[in-house]
Coordinates of C-alpha atoms and ligand atoms in Angstrom, one line a residue:
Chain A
X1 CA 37.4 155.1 -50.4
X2 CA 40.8 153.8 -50.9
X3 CA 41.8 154.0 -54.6
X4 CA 42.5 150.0 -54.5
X5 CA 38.7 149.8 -53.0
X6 CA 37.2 152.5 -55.6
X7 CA 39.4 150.3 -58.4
X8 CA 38.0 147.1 -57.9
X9 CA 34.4 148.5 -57.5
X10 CA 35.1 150.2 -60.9
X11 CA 36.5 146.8 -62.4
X12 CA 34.0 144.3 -61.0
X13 CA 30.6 146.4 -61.0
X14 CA 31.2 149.6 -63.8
X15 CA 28.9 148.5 -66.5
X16 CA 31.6 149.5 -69.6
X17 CA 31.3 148.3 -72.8
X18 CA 33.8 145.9 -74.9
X19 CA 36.3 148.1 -73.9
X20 CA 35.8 147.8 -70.1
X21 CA 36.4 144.1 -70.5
X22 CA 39.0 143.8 -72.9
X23 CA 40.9 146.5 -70.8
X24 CA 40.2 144.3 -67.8
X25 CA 41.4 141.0 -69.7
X26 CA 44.6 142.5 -70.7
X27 CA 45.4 143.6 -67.0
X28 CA 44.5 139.7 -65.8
X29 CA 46.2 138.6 -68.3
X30 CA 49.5 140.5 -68.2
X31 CA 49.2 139.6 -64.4
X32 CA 49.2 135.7 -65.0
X33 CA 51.9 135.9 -67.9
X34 CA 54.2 138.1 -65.5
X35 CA 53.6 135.3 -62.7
X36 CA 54.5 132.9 -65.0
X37 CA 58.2 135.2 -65.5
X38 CA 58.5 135.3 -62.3
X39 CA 58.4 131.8 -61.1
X40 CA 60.3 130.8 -65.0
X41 CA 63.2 133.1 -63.9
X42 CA 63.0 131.5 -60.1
X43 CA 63.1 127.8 -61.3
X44 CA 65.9 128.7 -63.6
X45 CA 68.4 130.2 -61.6
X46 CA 67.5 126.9 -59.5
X47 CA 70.2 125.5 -62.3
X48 CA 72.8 127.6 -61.0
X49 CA 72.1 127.4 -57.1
X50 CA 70.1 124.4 -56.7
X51 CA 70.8 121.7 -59.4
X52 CA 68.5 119.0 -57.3
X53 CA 65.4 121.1 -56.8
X54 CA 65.8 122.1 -60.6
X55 CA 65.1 118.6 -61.3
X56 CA 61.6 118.3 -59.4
X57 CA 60.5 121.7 -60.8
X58 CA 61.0 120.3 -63.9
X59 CA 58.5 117.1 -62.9
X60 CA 56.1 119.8 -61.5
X61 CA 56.1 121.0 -64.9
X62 CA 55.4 117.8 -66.1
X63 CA 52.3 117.3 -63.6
X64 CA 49.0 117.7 -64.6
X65 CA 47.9 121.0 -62.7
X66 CA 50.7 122.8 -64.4
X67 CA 49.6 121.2 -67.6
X68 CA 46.6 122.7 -67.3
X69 CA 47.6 126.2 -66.3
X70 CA 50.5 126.6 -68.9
X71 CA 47.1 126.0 -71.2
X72 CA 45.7 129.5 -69.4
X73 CA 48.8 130.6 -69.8
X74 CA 49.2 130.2 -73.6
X75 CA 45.7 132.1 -73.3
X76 CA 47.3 134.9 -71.2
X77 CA 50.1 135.1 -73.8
X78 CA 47.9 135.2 -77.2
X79 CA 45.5 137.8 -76.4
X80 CA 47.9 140.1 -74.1
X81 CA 50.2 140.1 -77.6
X82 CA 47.4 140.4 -79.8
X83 CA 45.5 143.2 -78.1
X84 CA 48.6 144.9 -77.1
X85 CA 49.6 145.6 -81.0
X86 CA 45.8 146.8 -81.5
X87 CA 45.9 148.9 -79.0
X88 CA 49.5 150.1 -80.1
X89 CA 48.3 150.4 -83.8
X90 CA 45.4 152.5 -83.1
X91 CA 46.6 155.2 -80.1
X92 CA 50.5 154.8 -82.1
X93 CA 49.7 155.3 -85.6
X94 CA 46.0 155.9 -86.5
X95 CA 43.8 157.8 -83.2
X96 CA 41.4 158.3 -86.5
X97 CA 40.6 154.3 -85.5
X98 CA 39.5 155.2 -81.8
X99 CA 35.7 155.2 -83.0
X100 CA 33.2 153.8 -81.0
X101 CA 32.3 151.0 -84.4
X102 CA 35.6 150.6 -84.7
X103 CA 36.8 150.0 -81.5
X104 CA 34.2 147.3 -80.5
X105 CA 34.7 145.6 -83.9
X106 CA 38.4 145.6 -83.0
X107 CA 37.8 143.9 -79.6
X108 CA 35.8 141.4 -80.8
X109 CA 38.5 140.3 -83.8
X110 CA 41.2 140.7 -81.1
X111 CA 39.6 138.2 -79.2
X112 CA 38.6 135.6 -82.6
X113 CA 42.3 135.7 -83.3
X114 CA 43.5 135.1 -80.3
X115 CA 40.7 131.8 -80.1
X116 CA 42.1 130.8 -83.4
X117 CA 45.6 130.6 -82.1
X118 CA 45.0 129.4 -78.7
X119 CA 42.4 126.5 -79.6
X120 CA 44.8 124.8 -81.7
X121 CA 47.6 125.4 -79.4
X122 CA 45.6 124.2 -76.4
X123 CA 44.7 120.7 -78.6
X124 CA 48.3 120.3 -78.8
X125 CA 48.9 121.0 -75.3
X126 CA 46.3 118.4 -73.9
X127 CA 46.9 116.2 -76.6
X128 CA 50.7 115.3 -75.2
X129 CA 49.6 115.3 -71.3
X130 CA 46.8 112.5 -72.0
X131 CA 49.6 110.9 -74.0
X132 CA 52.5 111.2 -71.1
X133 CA 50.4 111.3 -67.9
X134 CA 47.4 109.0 -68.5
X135 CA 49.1 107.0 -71.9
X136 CA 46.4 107.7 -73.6
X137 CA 46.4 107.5 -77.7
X138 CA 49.0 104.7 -76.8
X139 CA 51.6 107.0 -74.8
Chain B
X1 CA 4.9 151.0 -65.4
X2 CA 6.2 149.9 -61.9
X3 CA 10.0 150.1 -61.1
X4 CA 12.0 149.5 -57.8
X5 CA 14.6 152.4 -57.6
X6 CA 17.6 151.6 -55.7
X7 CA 19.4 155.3 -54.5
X8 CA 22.9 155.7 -53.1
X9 CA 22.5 157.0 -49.9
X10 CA 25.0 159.1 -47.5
X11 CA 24.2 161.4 -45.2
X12 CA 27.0 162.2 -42.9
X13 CA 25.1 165.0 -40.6
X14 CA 23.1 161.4 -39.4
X15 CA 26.2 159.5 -38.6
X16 CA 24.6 156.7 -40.9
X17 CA 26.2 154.6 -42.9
X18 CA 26.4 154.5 -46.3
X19 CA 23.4 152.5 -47.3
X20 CA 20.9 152.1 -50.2
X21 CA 17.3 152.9 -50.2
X22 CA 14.7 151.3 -52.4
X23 CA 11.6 152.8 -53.7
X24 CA 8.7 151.1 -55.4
X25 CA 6.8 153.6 -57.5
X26 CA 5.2 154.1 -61.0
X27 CA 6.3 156.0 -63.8
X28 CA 6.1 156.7 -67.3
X29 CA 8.5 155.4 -69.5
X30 CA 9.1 158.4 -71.1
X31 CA 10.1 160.4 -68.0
X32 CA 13.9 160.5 -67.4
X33 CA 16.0 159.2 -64.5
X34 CA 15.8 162.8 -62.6
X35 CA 12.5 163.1 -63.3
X36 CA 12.0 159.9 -61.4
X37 CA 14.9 161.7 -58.9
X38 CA 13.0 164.8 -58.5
X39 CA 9.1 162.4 -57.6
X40 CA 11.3 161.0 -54.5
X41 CA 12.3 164.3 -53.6
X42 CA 8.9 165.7 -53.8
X43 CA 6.6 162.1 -52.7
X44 CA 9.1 160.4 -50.6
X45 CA 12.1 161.9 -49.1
X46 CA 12.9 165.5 -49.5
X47 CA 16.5 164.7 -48.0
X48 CA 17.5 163.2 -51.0
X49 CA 20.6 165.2 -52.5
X50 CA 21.7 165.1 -56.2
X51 CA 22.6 167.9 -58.5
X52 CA 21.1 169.3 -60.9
X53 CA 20.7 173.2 -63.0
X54 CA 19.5 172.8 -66.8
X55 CA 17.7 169.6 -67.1
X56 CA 18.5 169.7 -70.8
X57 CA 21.6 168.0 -70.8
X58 CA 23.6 171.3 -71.0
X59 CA 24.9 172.2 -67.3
X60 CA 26.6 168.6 -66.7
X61 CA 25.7 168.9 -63.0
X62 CA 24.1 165.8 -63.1
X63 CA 26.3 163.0 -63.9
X64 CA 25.8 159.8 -62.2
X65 CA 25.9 155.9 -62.4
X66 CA 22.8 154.3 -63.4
X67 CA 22.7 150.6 -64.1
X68 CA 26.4 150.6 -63.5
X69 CA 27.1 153.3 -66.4
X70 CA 28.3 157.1 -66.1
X71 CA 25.2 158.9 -67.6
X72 CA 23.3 162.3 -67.1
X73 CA 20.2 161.8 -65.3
X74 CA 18.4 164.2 -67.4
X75 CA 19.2 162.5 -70.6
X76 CA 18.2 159.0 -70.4
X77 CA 14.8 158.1 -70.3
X78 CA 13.3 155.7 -68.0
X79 CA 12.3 152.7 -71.3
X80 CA 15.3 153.1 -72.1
X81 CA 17.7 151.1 -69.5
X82 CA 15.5 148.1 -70.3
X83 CA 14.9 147.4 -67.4
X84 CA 12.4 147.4 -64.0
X85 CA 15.3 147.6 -61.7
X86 CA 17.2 151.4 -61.6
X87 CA 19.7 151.5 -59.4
X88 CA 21.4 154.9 -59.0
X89 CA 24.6 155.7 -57.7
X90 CA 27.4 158.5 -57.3
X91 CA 30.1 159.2 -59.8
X92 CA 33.0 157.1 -59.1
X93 CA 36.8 157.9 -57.6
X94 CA 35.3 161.1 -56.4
X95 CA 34.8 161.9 -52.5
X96 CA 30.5 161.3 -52.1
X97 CA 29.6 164.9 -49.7
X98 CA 26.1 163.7 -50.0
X99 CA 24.1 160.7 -51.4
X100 CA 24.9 161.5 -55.5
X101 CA 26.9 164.3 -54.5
X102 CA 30.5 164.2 -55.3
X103 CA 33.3 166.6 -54.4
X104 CA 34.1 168.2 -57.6
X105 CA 36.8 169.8 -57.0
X106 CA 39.8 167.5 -58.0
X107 CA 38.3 167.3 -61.0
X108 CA 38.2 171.0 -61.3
X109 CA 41.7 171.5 -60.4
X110 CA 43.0 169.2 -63.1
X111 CA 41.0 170.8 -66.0
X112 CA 42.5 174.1 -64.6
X113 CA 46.3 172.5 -64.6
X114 CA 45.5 172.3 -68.3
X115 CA 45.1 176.0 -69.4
X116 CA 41.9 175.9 -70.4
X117 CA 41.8 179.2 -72.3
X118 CA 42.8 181.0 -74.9
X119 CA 46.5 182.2 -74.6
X120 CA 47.5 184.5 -77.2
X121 CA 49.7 187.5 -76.6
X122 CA 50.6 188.5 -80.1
X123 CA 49.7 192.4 -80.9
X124 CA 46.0 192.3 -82.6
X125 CA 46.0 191.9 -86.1
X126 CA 46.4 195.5 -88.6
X127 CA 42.8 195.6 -89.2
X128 CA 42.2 195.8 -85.8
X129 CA 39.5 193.1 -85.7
X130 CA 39.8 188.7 -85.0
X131 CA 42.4 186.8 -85.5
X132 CA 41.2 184.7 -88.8
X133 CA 40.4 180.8 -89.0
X134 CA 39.7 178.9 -91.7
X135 CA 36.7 176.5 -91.6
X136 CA 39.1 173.7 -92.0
X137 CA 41.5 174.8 -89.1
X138 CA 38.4 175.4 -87.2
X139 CA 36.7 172.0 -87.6
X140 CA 39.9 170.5 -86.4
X141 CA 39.2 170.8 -82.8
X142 CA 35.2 171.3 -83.1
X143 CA 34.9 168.0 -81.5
X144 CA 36.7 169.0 -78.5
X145 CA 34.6 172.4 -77.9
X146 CA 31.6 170.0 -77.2
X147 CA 32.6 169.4 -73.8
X148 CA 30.3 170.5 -71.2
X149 CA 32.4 168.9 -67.8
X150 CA 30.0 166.4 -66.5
X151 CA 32.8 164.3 -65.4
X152 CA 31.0 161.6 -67.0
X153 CA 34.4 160.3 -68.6
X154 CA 36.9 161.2 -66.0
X155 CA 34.9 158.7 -63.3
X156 CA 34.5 155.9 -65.7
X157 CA 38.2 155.5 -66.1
X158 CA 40.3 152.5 -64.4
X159 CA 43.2 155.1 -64.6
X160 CA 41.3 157.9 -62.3
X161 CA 40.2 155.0 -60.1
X162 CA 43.5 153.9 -59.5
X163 CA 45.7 157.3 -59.0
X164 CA 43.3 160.3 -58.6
X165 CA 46.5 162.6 -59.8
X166 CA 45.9 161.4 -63.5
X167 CA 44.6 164.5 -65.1
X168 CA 41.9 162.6 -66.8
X169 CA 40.1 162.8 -70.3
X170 CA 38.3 165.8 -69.4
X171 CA 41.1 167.7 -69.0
X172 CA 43.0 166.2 -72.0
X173 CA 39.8 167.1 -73.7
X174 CA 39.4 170.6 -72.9
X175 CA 43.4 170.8 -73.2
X176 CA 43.1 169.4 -77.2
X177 CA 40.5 172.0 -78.0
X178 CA 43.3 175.0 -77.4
X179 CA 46.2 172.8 -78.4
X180 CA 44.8 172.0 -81.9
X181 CA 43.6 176.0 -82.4
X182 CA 45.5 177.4 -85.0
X183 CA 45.2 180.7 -83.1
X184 CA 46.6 179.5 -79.3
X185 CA 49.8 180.2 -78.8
X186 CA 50.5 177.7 -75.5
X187 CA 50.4 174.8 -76.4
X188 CA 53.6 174.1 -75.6
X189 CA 53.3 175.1 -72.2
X190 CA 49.9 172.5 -71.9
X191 CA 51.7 169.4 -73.6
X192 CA 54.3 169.7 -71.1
X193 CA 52.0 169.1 -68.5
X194 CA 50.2 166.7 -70.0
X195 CA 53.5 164.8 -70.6
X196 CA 53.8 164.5 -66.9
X197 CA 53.7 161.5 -65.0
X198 CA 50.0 162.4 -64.1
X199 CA 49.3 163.2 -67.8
X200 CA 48.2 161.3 -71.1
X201 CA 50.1 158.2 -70.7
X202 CA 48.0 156.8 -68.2
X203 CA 45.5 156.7 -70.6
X204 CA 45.1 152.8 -71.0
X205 CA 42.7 152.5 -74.1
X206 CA 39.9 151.2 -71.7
X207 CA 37.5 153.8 -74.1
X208 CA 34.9 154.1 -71.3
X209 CA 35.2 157.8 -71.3
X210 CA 34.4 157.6 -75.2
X211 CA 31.1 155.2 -74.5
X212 CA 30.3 157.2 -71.3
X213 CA 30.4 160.8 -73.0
X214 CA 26.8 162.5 -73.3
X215 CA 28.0 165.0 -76.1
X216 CA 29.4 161.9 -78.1
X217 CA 32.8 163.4 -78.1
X218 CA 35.4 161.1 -79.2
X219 CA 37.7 161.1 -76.3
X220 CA 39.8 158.4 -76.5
X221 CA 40.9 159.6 -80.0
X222 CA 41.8 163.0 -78.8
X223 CA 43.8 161.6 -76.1
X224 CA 45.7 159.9 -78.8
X225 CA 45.8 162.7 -81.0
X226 CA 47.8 164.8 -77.9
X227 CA 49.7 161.8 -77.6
X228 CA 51.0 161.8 -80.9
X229 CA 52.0 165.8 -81.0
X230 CA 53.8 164.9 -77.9
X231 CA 56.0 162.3 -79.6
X232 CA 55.9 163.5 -83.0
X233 CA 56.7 167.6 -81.9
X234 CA 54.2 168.6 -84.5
X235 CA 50.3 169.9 -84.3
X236 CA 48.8 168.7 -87.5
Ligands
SF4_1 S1 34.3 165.0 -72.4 FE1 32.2 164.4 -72.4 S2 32.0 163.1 -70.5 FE2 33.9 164.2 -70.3 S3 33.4 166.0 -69.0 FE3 33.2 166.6 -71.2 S4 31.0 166.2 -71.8 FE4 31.4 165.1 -69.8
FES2 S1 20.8 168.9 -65.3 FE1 22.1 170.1 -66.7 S2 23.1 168.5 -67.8 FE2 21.6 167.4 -66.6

């Protein structure tokens, strides 16, 4: 088996614990907020080299598919932060941590957080496209 | 009760396939998964290959994935997976030689790149008799000493699937339990391989060695306990 193959077998079908998912989460989403850099950095330089195509990135922005992905991507953002200073806490400062209670308390609260930061967040988010794209709440 | 058993099979001498074979069959719940193993082998096919010595959960010849999870066949019992269904296959990220068979020998070589002994050169002490250890320097690596190389750990880690050079937890493990003895004298030597490239820092926190390891050892938190004598220069 190719290692690529044997890895995504491992990802999709190994039957891991809270660990095995939140290990998985942080790859996807340090995947989708590194897409994001790379497309941010792209449509920026567009300043500098393309001043006219800056402009419609800018309305793509604006559009409501983006909308909704910069939503996934304030997702991305919250819990790759949040999980990446547990993770750094516990294997940096305290191992003593890396208990099996411990550990799947931690993923659990290092998800909650990241809910309580992103729900909010999102509100605001969808909040101002139905105001700008579909005048809604009188925009 | 009645269970369908699903088995990994590969049998290269056939020039089949990989495949997987089901069996229908009663057991008791309180047999264990190679118990239900070993009633193919004798009822149904006797082709079936899998390994196993002990049967006491001591050898660790006989890790596998059932359900999905690194486990030893001879330690889980059959009510316990919950379920009617048991599907059994092969460790992962190892070559399969034969049905649950894998080729343990990577796995092998890496706990060896570790120095898995005990190095000490110094003359013997005056008395002419052991080295002395207190209880407390003793206890410090006890967990480590547990380890009875089933693999379990090693083949449940997203870092081994992806780059079969990482050494692995086993190796870290076995490499913790002569780093952290106050009477081993190479330690040096084994951090400096285990601050490789191939070494602890592919360790990603995913802590499925930790869930998947039958002697409860807590691997992930020996990892980080080499980690940090790497960065901090001291065994405490
Ligand atoms: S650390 Fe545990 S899972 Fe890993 S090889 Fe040793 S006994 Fe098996
Ligand atoms: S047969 Fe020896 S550990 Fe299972």
């Amino acid at each position: 088996m190719s290692n690529l193959k044997t890895t995504l077998t491992g990802y999709a079908s190994y039957r891991g614990k809270e660990g095995h998912y939140s290990f998985i989460l942080h790859r996807i989403t340090g995947l989708g907020t590194a897409l994001f850099l790379i497309i941010h950095i792209l449509d920026t330089s567009f300043v500098y080299f393309f001043p006219d195509l800056y402009q419609h990135a800018i309305s793509l922005y604006r559009s409501t598919l983006f909308g909704i992905a910069e939503v996934g991507l304030v997702f991305c953002v919250f819990f790759h932060g949040v999980n990446g200073l547990r993770v750094a806490f516990f294997d940096l400062i305290a191992p003593r941590l890396w208990s099996v209670p411990k550990q799947r308390f931690s993923t659990k609260i290092t998800l909650l957080i990241t809910l309580l930061m992103w729900v909010p967040a999102s509100a605001i988010m969808l909040y101002n496209m139905l105001y700008h794209n579909f005048g809604w709440f009188g925009g | 009760m009645q269970i369908k058993l699903k088995v990994f099979r590969y049998l290269p001498h056939t020039g089949k396939k990989p495949h997987y074979d089901t069996y229908e069959m009663e057991v008791d719940p309180n047999e264990r998964v190679l118990d239900v193993l070993e009633q193919v082998r004798a009822d149904s096919d006797p082709s079936l290959g899998y390994r196993r010595s002990c049967a006491h959960g001591v050898c660790g010849s006989d890790a596998m994935r059932i359900n999905g999870r690194n486990m030893l066949a001879c330690k889980v019992l059959v009510k316990d997976l919950n379920s009617t269904q048991i599907t059994v296959e092969p460790i992962l990220g190892l070559k399969v030689l034969r049905d649950l068979i894998v080729d343990m020998e990577p796995f092998f070589d890496h706990f060896r790149s570790v120095m898995p002994y005990f190095v000490n050169d110094d003359p013997i002490p005056e008395d002419g008799k052991e080295r002395l250890q207190s209880p407390a320097q003793r206890e410090r690596f006890d967990d480590t000493t547990k380890c009875i190389l089933c693999a379990a750990c090693t083949t449940s880690c997203p870092s081994f699937w992806a780059n079969g050079k990482y050494v692995g937890p086993a190796a870290i493990v076995n490499a913790h339990r002569f780093i952290f003895d106050s009477r081993d004298t190479a330690a040096a030597e084994r951090l400096e391989v285990l601050n490789e490239d191939s070494g602890v820092w592919r360790c990603r926190t995913a802590f499925n060695c930790t869930e998947a390891c039958p002697r409860d050892i807590e691997i992930t938190k020996a990892i980080a306990e080499v980690k940090q004598v790497i960065y901090s220069g001291k065994i405490e």
